[in-house]
């Protein structure tokens, strides 16, 4: 688990309050928190409990852009949003608008409609691989948890850290910037290591 601090801001929700930035990458996931959101290790373990995971995921997906996007394809397959009209093709914007209206109506008046159920199933299982996530939550309770404070981003955490910062680079070539930042961090790690050895 990698934690990175940010300046404090007011917000809502969560166990502590405020907002947390979640970055998901092939290398793992990164939670970017603010100083007032720091928690002891026992509270972190509670956050990764298996009980109620399905309900929590359902609430997180409710009305999300992922679900809305997925609904358009499901609605087209279910012939509720036709791709074309007699004699003319429908534009992508028209398809999106029709699917959005239908989605809102079903969410409000018929939340157990088969198309909605299938949409949420596909979003959770196909895109988010919820079964694997549930297996992880079941296994994580037996892990040997350790919470460490590092002087710099560790080499193993750097790829996911780079995936966050490269989206914000506008003036500098991303590859050059990541290489520069990596060398700066590596130099900092070497400096901290040498100081520890000297002591």
PDB file of C-alpha atoms in Angstrom:
ATOM      1  CA  UNK A   1       0.000   0.000   0.000  1.00  0.00           C
ATOM      2  CA  UNK A   2       1.365   3.384  -0.952  1.00  0.00           C
ATOM      3  CA  UNK A   3       0.166   6.581   0.729  1.00  0.00           C
ATOM      4  CA  UNK A   4       0.966  10.085  -0.414  1.00  0.00           C
ATOM      5  CA  UNK A   5       0.098  13.254   1.477  1.00  0.00           C
ATOM      6  CA  UNK A   6      -1.562  16.347   0.073  1.00  0.00           C
ATOM      7  CA  UNK A   7      -2.515  19.739   1.489  1.00  0.00           C
ATOM      8  CA  UNK A   8      -5.622  19.621   3.669  1.00  0.00           C
ATOM      9  CA  UNK A   9      -8.961  20.516   2.091  1.00  0.00           C
ATOM     10  CA  UNK A  10     -12.507  20.348   3.450  1.00  0.00           C
ATOM     11  CA  UNK A  11     -14.729  17.575   2.120  1.00  0.00           C
ATOM     12  CA  UNK A  12     -17.383  14.982   2.866  1.00  0.00           C
ATOM     13  CA  UNK A  13     -17.709  11.262   3.401  1.00  0.00           C
ATOM     14  CA  UNK A  14     -15.341   8.456   4.308  1.00  0.00           C
ATOM     15  CA  UNK A  15     -14.284   7.186   7.711  1.00  0.00           C
ATOM     16  CA  UNK A  16     -12.288  10.335   8.512  1.00  0.00           C
ATOM     17  CA  UNK A  17     -13.880  12.884   6.178  1.00  0.00           C
ATOM     18  CA  UNK A  18     -12.615  14.703   3.128  1.00  0.00           C
ATOM     19  CA  UNK A  19     -11.833  13.362  -0.317  1.00  0.00           C
ATOM     20  CA  UNK A  20      -9.224  10.819  -1.326  1.00  0.00           C
ATOM     21  CA  UNK A  21      -7.699  10.517  -4.787  1.00  0.00           C
ATOM     22  CA  UNK A  22      -7.559   6.901  -5.982  1.00  0.00           C
ATOM     23  CA  UNK A  23      -5.221   5.974  -8.843  1.00  0.00           C
ATOM     24  CA  UNK A  24      -5.473   2.475 -10.308  1.00  0.00           C
ATOM     25  CA  UNK A  25      -2.648   1.096 -12.402  1.00  0.00           C
ATOM     26  CA  UNK A  26      -1.305  -2.254 -13.607  1.00  0.00           C
ATOM     27  CA  UNK A  27       1.200  -2.064 -10.751  1.00  0.00           C
ATOM     28  CA  UNK A  28      -1.418  -1.667  -8.013  1.00  0.00           C
ATOM     29  CA  UNK A  29      -3.327   1.286  -6.590  1.00  0.00           C
ATOM     30  CA  UNK A  30      -2.377   4.567  -4.980  1.00  0.00           C
ATOM     31  CA  UNK A  31      -4.390   6.433  -2.336  1.00  0.00           C
ATOM     32  CA  UNK A  32      -3.525  10.118  -2.102  1.00  0.00           C
ATOM     33  CA  UNK A  33      -4.620  11.441   1.283  1.00  0.00           C
ATOM     34  CA  UNK A  34      -4.380  14.666   3.266  1.00  0.00           C
ATOM     35  CA  UNK A  35      -2.681  14.989   6.650  1.00  0.00           C
ATOM     36  CA  UNK A  36      -5.942  15.069   8.621  1.00  0.00           C
ATOM     37  CA  UNK A  37      -6.959  11.741   7.044  1.00  0.00           C
ATOM     38  CA  UNK A  38      -4.108   9.749   8.564  1.00  0.00           C
ATOM     39  CA  UNK A  39      -5.280   6.580  10.301  1.00  0.00           C
ATOM     40  CA  UNK A  40      -3.620   3.936  12.470  1.00  0.00           C
ATOM     41  CA  UNK A  41      -2.960   0.523  10.958  1.00  0.00           C
ATOM     42  CA  UNK A  42      -5.964  -1.117  12.632  1.00  0.00           C
ATOM     43  CA  UNK A  43      -8.310   1.344  10.898  1.00  0.00           C
ATOM     44  CA  UNK A  44      -6.697   0.631   7.532  1.00  0.00           C
ATOM     45  CA  UNK A  45      -7.425  -3.057   8.008  1.00  0.00           C
ATOM     46  CA  UNK A  46     -11.079  -2.278   8.682  1.00  0.00           C
ATOM     47  CA  UNK A  47     -11.271  -0.415   5.359  1.00  0.00           C
ATOM     48  CA  UNK A  48     -10.226  -3.604   3.564  1.00  0.00           C
ATOM     49  CA  UNK A  49     -12.840  -5.830   5.197  1.00  0.00           C
ATOM     50  CA  UNK A  50     -14.745  -8.300   3.020  1.00  0.00           C
ATOM     51  CA  UNK A  51     -18.142  -7.868   4.699  1.00  0.00           C
ATOM     52  CA  UNK A  52     -20.472  -5.585   2.762  1.00  0.00           C
ATOM     53  CA  UNK A  53     -18.112  -5.197  -0.206  1.00  0.00           C
ATOM     54  CA  UNK A  54     -20.873  -5.842  -2.754  1.00  0.00           C
ATOM     55  CA  UNK A  55     -23.119  -3.170  -1.227  1.00  0.00           C
ATOM     56  CA  UNK A  56     -20.251  -0.685  -1.073  1.00  0.00           C
ATOM     57  CA  UNK A  57     -19.381  -1.285  -4.736  1.00  0.00           C
ATOM     58  CA  UNK A  58     -23.042  -0.947  -5.693  1.00  0.00           C
ATOM     59  CA  UNK A  59     -23.277   2.448  -3.985  1.00  0.00           C
ATOM     60  CA  UNK A  60     -20.042   3.597  -5.646  1.00  0.00           C
ATOM     61  CA  UNK A  61     -21.319   2.585  -9.093  1.00  0.00           C
ATOM     62  CA  UNK A  62     -24.779   4.086  -8.675  1.00  0.00           C
ATOM     63  CA  UNK A  63     -25.189   6.713 -11.388  1.00  0.00           C
ATOM     64  CA  UNK A  64     -21.478   6.677 -12.262  1.00  0.00           C
ATOM     65  CA  UNK A  65     -20.168   7.555 -15.724  1.00  0.00           C
ATOM     66  CA  UNK A  66     -18.927   3.967 -16.144  1.00  0.00           C
ATOM     67  CA  UNK A  67     -22.445   2.610 -15.637  1.00  0.00           C
ATOM     68  CA  UNK A  68     -24.023   5.229 -17.910  1.00  0.00           C
ATOM     69  CA  UNK A  69     -21.531   4.411 -20.654  1.00  0.00           C
ATOM     70  CA  UNK A  70     -22.134   0.687 -20.228  1.00  0.00           C
ATOM     71  CA  UNK A  71     -25.906   1.147 -20.267  1.00  0.00           C
ATOM     72  CA  UNK A  72     -25.847   2.553 -23.788  1.00  0.00           C
ATOM     73  CA  UNK A  73     -24.474  -0.704 -25.200  1.00  0.00           C
ATOM     74  CA  UNK A  74     -26.846  -2.831 -23.116  1.00  0.00           C
ATOM     75  CA  UNK A  75     -29.847  -0.713 -24.170  1.00  0.00           C
ATOM     76  CA  UNK A  76     -28.877  -1.026 -27.828  1.00  0.00           C
ATOM     77  CA  UNK A  77     -28.554  -4.802 -27.500  1.00  0.00           C
ATOM     78  CA  UNK A  78     -31.964  -4.864 -25.792  1.00  0.00           C
ATOM     79  CA  UNK A  79     -33.430  -2.861 -28.724  1.00  0.00           C
ATOM     80  CA  UNK A  80     -34.521  -0.020 -26.430  1.00  0.00           C
ATOM     81  CA  UNK A  81     -32.151   2.470 -28.068  1.00  0.00           C
ATOM     82  CA  UNK A  82     -32.078   1.705 -31.822  1.00  0.00           C
ATOM     83  CA  UNK A  83     -28.809   2.465 -33.570  1.00  0.00           C
ATOM     84  CA  UNK A  84     -30.603   3.608 -36.714  1.00  0.00           C
ATOM     85  CA  UNK A  85     -34.032   4.919 -37.662  1.00  0.00           C
ATOM     86  CA  UNK A  86     -35.845   4.010 -40.907  1.00  0.00           C
ATOM     87  CA  UNK A  87     -34.035   5.695 -43.769  1.00  0.00           C
ATOM     88  CA  UNK A  88     -31.342   7.441 -41.712  1.00  0.00           C
ATOM     89  CA  UNK A  89     -28.519   6.845 -39.305  1.00  0.00           C
ATOM     90  CA  UNK A  90     -28.539   8.236 -35.798  1.00  0.00           C
ATOM     91  CA  UNK A  91     -25.590  10.297 -34.620  1.00  0.00           C
ATOM     92  CA  UNK A  92     -23.542   9.245 -31.632  1.00  0.00           C
ATOM     93  CA  UNK A  93     -24.759  12.290 -29.709  1.00  0.00           C
ATOM     94  CA  UNK A  94     -28.380  11.265 -30.298  1.00  0.00           C
ATOM     95  CA  UNK A  95     -27.679   7.721 -29.093  1.00  0.00           C
ATOM     96  CA  UNK A  96     -25.991   9.031 -25.971  1.00  0.00           C
ATOM     97  CA  UNK A  97     -28.840  11.411 -25.204  1.00  0.00           C
ATOM     98  CA  UNK A  98     -31.524   8.728 -25.674  1.00  0.00           C
ATOM     99  CA  UNK A  99     -29.631   6.269 -23.490  1.00  0.00           C
ATOM    100  CA  UNK A 100     -29.085   8.940 -20.802  1.00  0.00           C
ATOM    101  CA  UNK A 101     -32.805   9.762 -20.628  1.00  0.00           C
ATOM    102  CA  UNK A 102     -33.800   6.097 -20.512  1.00  0.00           C
ATOM    103  CA  UNK A 103     -31.180   5.379 -17.867  1.00  0.00           C
ATOM    104  CA  UNK A 104     -32.470   8.156 -15.586  1.00  0.00           C
ATOM    105  CA  UNK A 105     -36.089   7.018 -15.970  1.00  0.00           C
ATOM    106  CA  UNK A 106     -35.283   3.383 -15.161  1.00  0.00           C
ATOM    107  CA  UNK A 107     -33.030   4.322 -12.222  1.00  0.00           C
ATOM    108  CA  UNK A 108     -35.821   6.403 -10.713  1.00  0.00           C
ATOM    109  CA  UNK A 109     -38.880   4.285 -11.457  1.00  0.00           C
ATOM    110  CA  UNK A 110     -37.693   0.716 -12.107  1.00  0.00           C
ATOM    111  CA  UNK A 111     -34.268   0.122 -10.500  1.00  0.00           C
ATOM    112  CA  UNK A 112     -34.590  -3.676 -10.839  1.00  0.00           C
ATOM    113  CA  UNK A 113     -35.210  -3.537 -14.596  1.00  0.00           C
ATOM    114  CA  UNK A 114     -33.305  -6.384 -16.339  1.00  0.00           C
ATOM    115  CA  UNK A 115     -31.312  -3.939 -18.483  1.00  0.00           C
ATOM    116  CA  UNK A 116     -30.138  -2.035 -15.414  1.00  0.00           C
ATOM    117  CA  UNK A 117     -29.273  -5.245 -13.591  1.00  0.00           C
ATOM    118  CA  UNK A 118     -27.222  -6.396 -16.578  1.00  0.00           C
ATOM    119  CA  UNK A 119     -25.533  -3.001 -16.859  1.00  0.00           C
ATOM    120  CA  UNK A 120     -24.363  -3.059 -13.253  1.00  0.00           C
ATOM    121  CA  UNK A 121     -23.313  -6.692 -13.595  1.00  0.00           C
ATOM    122  CA  UNK A 122     -21.147  -5.923 -16.612  1.00  0.00           C
ATOM    123  CA  UNK A 123     -19.663  -2.825 -15.014  1.00  0.00           C
ATOM    124  CA  UNK A 124     -18.727  -4.709 -11.833  1.00  0.00           C
ATOM    125  CA  UNK A 125     -17.613  -8.023 -13.315  1.00  0.00           C
ATOM    126  CA  UNK A 126     -16.321  -7.210 -16.802  1.00  0.00           C
ATOM    127  CA  UNK A 127     -14.677  -3.812 -16.251  1.00  0.00           C
ATOM    128  CA  UNK A 128     -13.799  -3.890 -12.556  1.00  0.00           C
ATOM    129  CA  UNK A 129     -13.287  -7.659 -12.112  1.00  0.00           C
ATOM    130  CA  UNK A 130     -15.181  -7.591  -8.819  1.00  0.00           C
ATOM    131  CA  UNK A 131     -14.764 -11.353  -8.156  1.00  0.00           C
ATOM    132  CA  UNK A 132     -10.967 -10.956  -8.082  1.00  0.00           C
ATOM    133  CA  UNK A 133     -11.313  -7.930  -5.808  1.00  0.00           C
ATOM    134  CA  UNK A 134     -13.502  -9.916  -3.402  1.00  0.00           C
ATOM    135  CA  UNK A 135     -10.938 -12.728  -3.365  1.00  0.00           C
ATOM    136  CA  UNK A 136      -8.241 -10.188  -2.529  1.00  0.00           C
ATOM    137  CA  UNK A 137     -10.307  -8.801   0.357  1.00  0.00           C
ATOM    138  CA  UNK A 138     -10.748 -12.314   1.719  1.00  0.00           C
ATOM    139  CA  UNK A 139      -7.012 -13.011   1.497  1.00  0.00           C
ATOM    140  CA  UNK A 140      -5.809  -9.637   2.793  1.00  0.00           C
ATOM    141  CA  UNK A 141      -7.031 -10.345   6.327  1.00  0.00           C
ATOM    142  CA  UNK A 142      -4.251 -12.937   6.615  1.00  0.00           C
ATOM    143  CA  UNK A 143      -1.521 -10.625   5.321  1.00  0.00           C
ATOM    144  CA  UNK A 144       1.269  -9.329   7.516  1.00  0.00           C
ATOM    145  CA  UNK A 145       0.361  -5.627   7.466  1.00  0.00           C
ATOM    146  CA  UNK A 146       3.055  -3.001   7.903  1.00  0.00           C
ATOM    147  CA  UNK A 147       2.649   0.758   7.609  1.00  0.00           C
ATOM    148  CA  UNK A 148       5.921   2.555   6.858  1.00  0.00           C
ATOM    149  CA  UNK A 149       6.773   6.196   6.393  1.00  0.00           C
ATOM    150  CA  UNK A 150       9.279   6.658   3.574  1.00  0.00           C
ATOM    151  CA  UNK A 151      11.504   9.649   2.967  1.00  0.00           C
ATOM    152  CA  UNK A 152      10.879   9.367  -0.791  1.00  0.00           C
ATOM    153  CA  UNK A 153       8.791   7.348  -3.216  1.00  0.00           C
ATOM    154  CA  UNK A 154      10.233   3.835  -3.304  1.00  0.00           C
ATOM    155  CA  UNK A 155      11.573   2.400  -6.607  1.00  0.00           C
ATOM    156  CA  UNK A 156       8.791  -0.196  -6.660  1.00  0.00           C
ATOM    157  CA  UNK A 157       6.152   2.507  -6.212  1.00  0.00           C
ATOM    158  CA  UNK A 158       7.594   4.880  -8.796  1.00  0.00           C
ATOM    159  CA  UNK A 159       5.728   3.483 -11.866  1.00  0.00           C
ATOM    160  CA  UNK A 160       2.313   4.103 -10.322  1.00  0.00           C
ATOM    161  CA  UNK A 161       3.453   7.488  -8.993  1.00  0.00           C
ATOM    162  CA  UNK A 162       4.566   8.377 -12.526  1.00  0.00           C
ATOM    163  CA  UNK A 163       1.162   7.390 -13.906  1.00  0.00           C
ATOM    164  CA  UNK A 164      -0.343  10.168 -11.761  1.00  0.00           C
ATOM    165  CA  UNK A 165       2.089  12.953 -12.545  1.00  0.00           C
ATOM    166  CA  UNK A 166       2.399  12.351 -16.294  1.00  0.00           C
ATOM    167  CA  UNK A 167      -1.235  13.392 -16.829  1.00  0.00           C
ATOM    168  CA  UNK A 168      -0.477  16.832 -15.382  1.00  0.00           C
ATOM    169  CA  UNK A 169       2.602  17.583 -17.510  1.00  0.00           C
ATOM    170  CA  UNK A 170       1.830  20.074 -20.232  1.00  0.00           C
ATOM    171  CA  UNK A 171       5.044  21.913 -21.133  1.00  0.00           C
ATOM    172  CA  UNK A 172       7.643  19.201 -20.713  1.00  0.00           C
ATOM    173  CA  UNK A 173       7.906  15.961 -22.653  1.00  0.00           C
ATOM    174  CA  UNK A 174       6.369  13.298 -20.323  1.00  0.00           C
ATOM    175  CA  UNK A 175       9.123  10.734 -20.942  1.00  0.00           C
ATOM    176  CA  UNK A 176      11.875  13.288 -20.222  1.00  0.00           C
ATOM    177  CA  UNK A 177      10.064  14.609 -17.161  1.00  0.00           C
ATOM    178  CA  UNK A 178       9.553  11.144 -15.681  1.00  0.00           C
ATOM    179  CA  UNK A 179      13.221  10.305 -16.283  1.00  0.00           C
ATOM    180  CA  UNK A 180      14.270  13.543 -14.571  1.00  0.00           C
ATOM    181  CA  UNK A 181      11.964  13.001 -11.591  1.00  0.00           C
ATOM    182  CA  UNK A 182      13.132   9.411 -11.257  1.00  0.00           C
ATOM    183  CA  UNK A 183      16.776  10.494 -11.082  1.00  0.00           C
ATOM    184  CA  UNK A 184      15.917  13.179  -8.521  1.00  0.00           C
ATOM    185  CA  UNK A 185      14.092  10.653  -6.335  1.00  0.00           C
ATOM    186  CA  UNK A 186      16.851   8.081  -6.696  1.00  0.00           C
ATOM    187  CA  UNK A 187      19.412  10.688  -5.614  1.00  0.00           C
ATOM    188  CA  UNK A 188      17.250  11.510  -2.587  1.00  0.00           C
ATOM    189  CA  UNK A 189      17.000   7.837  -1.634  1.00  0.00           C
ATOM    190  CA  UNK A 190      20.773   7.449  -1.945  1.00  0.00           C
ATOM    191  CA  UNK A 191      21.251  10.524   0.241  1.00  0.00           C
ATOM    192  CA  UNK A 192      18.919   9.181   2.941  1.00  0.00           C
ATOM    193  CA  UNK A 193      20.579   5.744   2.779  1.00  0.00           C
ATOM    194  CA  UNK A 194      24.085   7.174   3.082  1.00  0.00           C
ATOM    195  CA  UNK A 195      23.039   9.329   6.052  1.00  0.00           C
ATOM    196  CA  UNK A 196      21.599   6.277   7.768  1.00  0.00           C
ATOM    197  CA  UNK A 197      24.789   4.315   7.138  1.00  0.00           C
ATOM    198  CA  UNK A 198      26.889   7.156   8.536  1.00  0.00           C
ATOM    199  CA  UNK A 199      24.869   7.175  11.755  1.00  0.00           C
TER     200      UNK A 199
END
